[in-house]
Amino acid sequence: MPRYTIEELLQLKPEEIQPVNFDAVEFKALIEKVKQLQALREEEYQHGHGHFNRRRSSHHHGRPKVNKHKPKVVVDEEGWATFETKTATEEGQEGSNDENSATGSSINGDKKTKSSDSLVQETVKVRPNNKNISSSRPADNRDIISDKQIHGFNAFAALGSDDDDSEDDE
Amino acid sequence: MSVEEVAQKLENVSVSGEPKTVLSDAAEFEVKHPLNTKWTLWYTKPAVDKSESWSDLLRPVTTFQTVEEFWAVFQNIPEPHELPLKSDYHVFRNDVRPEWEDEANSKGGKWSFQIKAKGTEIDELWLRTLLAVIGETIDEDDSQINGVVLSIRKGGNKFALWTKSDDKEPLTKIGAKFKQVLKIEEDGLLEFYPHSSANDRFAQPTIVL
């Protein structure tokens, strides 16, 4: 088996370029064409995805600012602070009430709608505490109250009850 | 054809049939250094159109079986640093196709190394690898080597030495030599992947040097 070390092969390298049995010019032209196409595509990509056309990335800045309407706090003369929350529905109803008054509807009706709104707002949502769900304890405190045995059986009280007396009488 | 023409033709045949030695023509004497086998240079063209398939992109360029022919080919093709991204050069023995489905490759694998080197440095390493492979010095025991591949990639150029089998013992020797050829330092890891895991995206190397 003929073997040649790297050094031996390097010594055999001719100084002049030798002819080959394939079309080297065509091969080089093909590679050059591919390079040009790649460069063109890269340029197009840069043009389309340059600094100014870049979409906003989500990890280079903080969270987007969302305008949250804070409830208004009104402090009266005595120093009591009260929240004044106005929901969109309330605002809308206010608008409709104005329209009603303009058409001559009753004032009582307005009062009713306002009071029902305040009731809706005051409704407290009760959620069971998750940590109690898997235990034997009832999840909701109200269940504890309902399950509680209010009237226990008192043997001494039963002995001296009126029912016995009535039976004796019979 | 006249008799004279036939006689002339025979004369030409006898002249061309004679072995050329230093005695017959000292000035034009050419000795060619045969290689152990014939080698084929393949090129994978980067896809420029989505309709192009792998078989369209992979093409044999030429073959060589002497040292002189090798140098002629090497001098006439673009150097690795001149190749466009996603190009591959493959040099494979005889008619072995540079595909793991090829019968000669199917039971083998590849020593693989990704290198950050660019420009003339990659050219030099590619030449060293080729010389070690065609000179048969990278595999001293037997001919385990089927071919060698250079992949030009953005993240780092990749060298792969394709073998006939995935036997650990001969491959470890070849791997150690390949490390020297590529001038890989102590901290660089050369990894062997059998072709049987070629479809596995998360395949782990079976030998690491």
PDB file of N, CA and C in Angstrom, chain B residues 92-140:
ATOM      1  N   PHE B  92     -14.089  11.283  -1.163  1.00  0.00           N
ATOM      2  CA  PHE B  92     -14.411   9.907  -0.768  1.00  0.00           C
ATOM      3  C   PHE B  92     -13.705   8.901  -1.662  1.00  0.00           C
ATOM      4  N   ARG B  93     -13.394   7.781  -1.044  1.00  0.00           N
ATOM      5  CA  ARG B  93     -12.669   6.707  -1.713  1.00  0.00           C
ATOM      6  C   ARG B  93     -13.521   6.069  -2.825  1.00  0.00           C
ATOM      7  N   ASN B  94     -12.893   5.791  -3.931  1.00  0.00           N
ATOM      8  CA  ASN B  94     -13.544   5.121  -5.068  1.00  0.00           C
ATOM      9  C   ASN B  94     -14.915   5.721  -5.391  1.00  0.00           C
ATOM     10  N   ASP B  95     -15.921   4.853  -5.397  1.00  0.00           N
ATOM     11  CA  ASP B  95     -17.256   5.338  -5.768  1.00  0.00           C
ATOM     12  C   ASP B  95     -18.200   5.442  -4.573  1.00  0.00           C
ATOM     13  N   VAL B  96     -17.640   5.500  -3.390  1.00  0.00           N
ATOM     14  CA  VAL B  96     -18.484   5.638  -2.194  1.00  0.00           C
ATOM     15  C   VAL B  96     -19.143   7.014  -2.223  1.00  0.00           C
ATOM     16  N   ARG B  97     -20.451   7.008  -2.092  1.00  0.00           N
ATOM     17  CA  ARG B  97     -21.162   8.295  -2.066  1.00  0.00           C
ATOM     18  C   ARG B  97     -21.081   8.892  -0.665  1.00  0.00           C
ATOM     19  N   PRO B  98     -20.944  10.184  -0.554  1.00  0.00           N
ATOM     20  CA  PRO B  98     -20.839  10.791   0.779  1.00  0.00           C
ATOM     21  C   PRO B  98     -22.185  10.870   1.497  1.00  0.00           C
ATOM     22  N   GLU B  99     -22.832   9.739   1.606  1.00  0.00           N
ATOM     23  CA  GLU B  99     -24.137   9.651   2.257  1.00  0.00           C
ATOM     24  C   GLU B  99     -24.113   8.462   3.205  1.00  0.00           C
ATOM     25  N   TRP B 100     -24.736   8.602   4.367  1.00  0.00           N
ATOM     26  CA  TRP B 100     -24.684   7.500   5.330  1.00  0.00           C
ATOM     27  C   TRP B 100     -25.518   6.305   4.889  1.00  0.00           C
ATOM     28  N   GLU B 101     -26.387   6.517   3.875  1.00  0.00           N
ATOM     29  CA  GLU B 101     -27.184   5.407   3.340  1.00  0.00           C
ATOM     30  C   GLU B 101     -26.341   4.490   2.448  1.00  0.00           C
ATOM     31  N   ASP B 102     -25.209   4.988   1.956  1.00  0.00           N
ATOM     32  CA  ASP B 102     -24.354   4.178   1.084  1.00  0.00           C
ATOM     33  C   ASP B 102     -23.902   2.922   1.840  1.00  0.00           C
ATOM     34  N   GLU B 103     -23.860   1.804   1.111  1.00  0.00           N
ATOM     35  CA  GLU B 103     -23.541   0.521   1.741  1.00  0.00           C
ATOM     36  C   GLU B 103     -22.215   0.566   2.510  1.00  0.00           C
ATOM     37  N   ALA B 104     -21.239   1.226   1.931  1.00  0.00           N
ATOM     38  CA  ALA B 104     -19.916   1.288   2.559  1.00  0.00           C
ATOM     39  C   ALA B 104     -19.931   2.099   3.855  1.00  0.00           C
ATOM     40  N   ASN B 105     -20.882   3.012   3.946  1.00  0.00           N
ATOM     41  CA  ASN B 105     -20.941   3.888   5.131  1.00  0.00           C
ATOM     42  C   ASN B 105     -21.927   3.406   6.192  1.00  0.00           C
ATOM     43  N   SER B 106     -22.907   2.607   5.763  1.00  0.00           N
ATOM     44  CA  SER B 106     -24.070   2.324   6.617  1.00  0.00           C
ATOM     45  C   SER B 106     -23.720   1.741   7.996  1.00  0.00           C
ATOM     46  N   LYS B 107     -22.631   0.962   8.073  1.00  0.00           N
ATOM     47  CA  LYS B 107     -22.272   0.376   9.375  1.00  0.00           C
ATOM     48  C   LYS B 107     -21.214   1.193  10.105  1.00  0.00           C
ATOM     49  N   GLY B 108     -20.856   2.299   9.538  1.00  0.00           N
ATOM     50  CA  GLY B 108     -19.786   3.107  10.129  1.00  0.00           C
ATOM     51  C   GLY B 108     -20.284   4.327  10.860  1.00  0.00           C
ATOM     52  N   GLY B 109     -19.430   5.326  10.879  1.00  0.00           N
ATOM     53  CA  GLY B 109     -19.777   6.566  11.572  1.00  0.00           C
ATOM     54  C   GLY B 109     -18.806   7.652  11.180  1.00  0.00           C
ATOM     55  N   LYS B 110     -18.748   8.684  12.010  1.00  0.00           N
ATOM     56  CA  LYS B 110     -17.820   9.775  11.661  1.00  0.00           C
ATOM     57  C   LYS B 110     -17.208  10.408  12.902  1.00  0.00           C
ATOM     58  N   TRP B 111     -15.926  10.708  12.776  1.00  0.00           N
ATOM     59  CA  TRP B 111     -15.252  11.547  13.771  1.00  0.00           C
ATOM     60  C   TRP B 111     -15.571  12.983  13.394  1.00  0.00           C
ATOM     61  N   SER B 112     -16.080  13.749  14.326  1.00  0.00           N
ATOM     62  CA  SER B 112     -16.534  15.090  13.990  1.00  0.00           C
ATOM     63  C   SER B 112     -15.906  16.140  14.905  1.00  0.00           C
ATOM     64  N   PHE B 113     -15.545  17.260  14.296  1.00  0.00           N
ATOM     65  CA  PHE B 113     -14.987  18.366  15.089  1.00  0.00           C
ATOM     66  C   PHE B 113     -15.384  19.694  14.465  1.00  0.00           C
ATOM     67  N   GLN B 114     -15.939  20.548  15.299  1.00  0.00           N
ATOM     68  CA  GLN B 114     -16.341  21.879  14.829  1.00  0.00           C
ATOM     69  C   GLN B 114     -15.298  22.887  15.286  1.00  0.00           C
ATOM     70  N   ILE B 115     -14.909  23.722  14.356  1.00  0.00           N
ATOM     71  CA  ILE B 115     -13.797  24.636  14.653  1.00  0.00           C
ATOM     72  C   ILE B 115     -14.196  26.062  14.287  1.00  0.00           C
ATOM     73  N   LYS B 116     -13.747  27.005  15.105  1.00  0.00           N
ATOM     74  CA  LYS B 116     -14.105  28.407  14.868  1.00  0.00           C
ATOM     75  C   LYS B 116     -13.184  29.055  13.833  1.00  0.00           C
ATOM     76  N   ALA B 117     -12.082  28.349  13.489  1.00  0.00           N
ATOM     77  CA  ALA B 117     -11.071  28.916  12.590  1.00  0.00           C
ATOM     78  C   ALA B 117     -11.681  29.319  11.251  1.00  0.00           C
ATOM     79  N   LYS B 118     -11.180  30.421  10.705  1.00  0.00           N
ATOM     80  CA  LYS B 118     -11.673  30.909   9.413  1.00  0.00           C
ATOM     81  C   LYS B 118     -10.478  31.300   8.539  1.00  0.00           C
ATOM     82  N   GLY B 119     -10.746  31.676   7.302  1.00  0.00           N
ATOM     83  CA  GLY B 119      -9.708  32.184   6.398  1.00  0.00           C
ATOM     84  C   GLY B 119      -8.640  31.155   6.111  1.00  0.00           C
ATOM     85  N   THR B 120      -7.396  31.630   6.113  1.00  0.00           N
ATOM     86  CA  THR B 120      -6.283  30.757   5.696  1.00  0.00           C
ATOM     87  C   THR B 120      -6.067  29.614   6.692  1.00  0.00           C
ATOM     88  N   GLU B 121      -6.459  29.833   7.930  1.00  0.00           N
ATOM     89  CA  GLU B 121      -6.265  28.781   8.939  1.00  0.00           C
ATOM     90  C   GLU B 121      -7.080  27.540   8.586  1.00  0.00           C
ATOM     91  N   ILE B 122      -8.319  27.763   8.137  1.00  0.00           N
ATOM     92  CA  ILE B 122      -9.185  26.633   7.767  1.00  0.00           C
ATOM     93  C   ILE B 122      -8.665  25.977   6.485  1.00  0.00           C
ATOM     94  N   ASP B 123      -8.113  26.794   5.591  1.00  0.00           N
ATOM     95  CA  ASP B 123      -7.529  26.251   4.356  1.00  0.00           C
ATOM     96  C   ASP B 123      -6.391  25.286   4.697  1.00  0.00           C
ATOM     97  N   GLU B 124      -5.552  25.716   5.629  1.00  0.00           N
ATOM     98  CA  GLU B 124      -4.386  24.905   5.999  1.00  0.00           C
ATOM     99  C   GLU B 124      -4.816  23.583   6.648  1.00  0.00           C
ATOM    100  N   LEU B 125      -5.813  23.677   7.547  1.00  0.00           N
ATOM    101  CA  LEU B 125      -6.273  22.464   8.233  1.00  0.00           C
ATOM    102  C   LEU B 125      -6.938  21.488   7.262  1.00  0.00           C
ATOM    103  N   TRP B 126      -7.663  22.027   6.296  1.00  0.00           N
ATOM    104  CA  TRP B 126      -8.317  21.180   5.293  1.00  0.00           C
ATOM    105  C   TRP B 126      -7.254  20.468   4.445  1.00  0.00           C
ATOM    106  N   LEU B 127      -6.215  21.214   4.063  1.00  0.00           N
ATOM    107  CA  LEU B 127      -5.143  20.604   3.262  1.00  0.00           C
ATOM    108  C   LEU B 127      -4.439  19.505   4.057  1.00  0.00           C
ATOM    109  N   ARG B 128      -4.128  19.791   5.311  1.00  0.00           N
ATOM    110  CA  ARG B 128      -3.463  18.787   6.168  1.00  0.00           C
ATOM    111  C   ARG B 128      -4.314  17.522   6.277  1.00  0.00           C
ATOM    112  N   THR B 129      -5.635  17.728   6.456  1.00  0.00           N
ATOM    113  CA  THR B 129      -6.538  16.573   6.582  1.00  0.00           C
ATOM    114  C   THR B 129      -6.550  15.757   5.292  1.00  0.00           C
ATOM    115  N   LEU B 130      -6.641  16.456   4.168  1.00  0.00           N
ATOM    116  CA  LEU B 130      -6.656  15.752   2.876  1.00  0.00           C
ATOM    117  C   LEU B 130      -5.373  14.951   2.661  1.00  0.00           C
ATOM    118  N   LEU B 131      -4.242  15.579   2.974  1.00  0.00           N
ATOM    119  CA  LEU B 131      -2.958  14.905   2.764  1.00  0.00           C
ATOM    120  C   LEU B 131      -2.823  13.680   3.668  1.00  0.00           C
ATOM    121  N   ALA B 132      -3.314  13.813   4.895  1.00  0.00           N
ATOM    122  CA  ALA B 132      -3.243  12.678   5.828  1.00  0.00           C
ATOM    123  C   ALA B 132      -4.158  11.542   5.378  1.00  0.00           C
ATOM    124  N   VAL B 133      -5.269  11.910   4.745  1.00  0.00           N
ATOM    125  CA  VAL B 133      -6.245  10.883   4.312  1.00  0.00           C
ATOM    126  C   VAL B 133      -5.770  10.208   3.022  1.00  0.00           C
ATOM    127  N   ILE B 134      -5.438  10.986   2.007  1.00  0.00           N
ATOM    128  CA  ILE B 134      -5.039  10.357   0.720  1.00  0.00           C
ATOM    129  C   ILE B 134      -3.661   9.709   0.833  1.00  0.00           C
ATOM    130  N   GLY B 135      -2.820  10.207   1.714  1.00  0.00           N
ATOM    131  CA  GLY B 135      -1.501   9.606   1.941  1.00  0.00           C
ATOM    132  C   GLY B 135      -1.579   8.369   2.820  1.00  0.00           C
ATOM    133  N   GLU B 136      -2.770   8.105   3.369  1.00  0.00           N
ATOM    134  CA  GLU B 136      -3.067   6.913   4.198  1.00  0.00           C
ATOM    135  C   GLU B 136      -2.245   6.868   5.488  1.00  0.00           C
ATOM    136  N   THR B 137      -1.864   8.002   5.992  1.00  0.00           N
ATOM    137  CA  THR B 137      -1.087   8.004   7.245  1.00  0.00           C
ATOM    138  C   THR B 137      -1.982   8.173   8.476  1.00  0.00           C
ATOM    139  N   ILE B 138      -3.230   8.525   8.253  1.00  0.00           N
ATOM    140  CA  ILE B 138      -4.127   8.734   9.390  1.00  0.00           C
ATOM    141  C   ILE B 138      -4.646   7.385   9.912  1.00  0.00           C
ATOM    142  N   ASP B 139      -4.577   6.363   9.046  1.00  0.00           N
ATOM    143  CA  ASP B 139      -5.080   5.043   9.417  1.00  0.00           C
ATOM    144  C   ASP B 139      -3.999   4.014   9.073  1.00  0.00           C
ATOM    145  N   GLU B 140      -3.138   3.732  10.032  1.00  0.00           N
ATOM    146  CA  GLU B 140      -1.964   2.901   9.743  1.00  0.00           C
ATOM    147  C   GLU B 140      -2.278   1.405   9.697  1.00  0.00           C
TER     148      GLU B 140
END
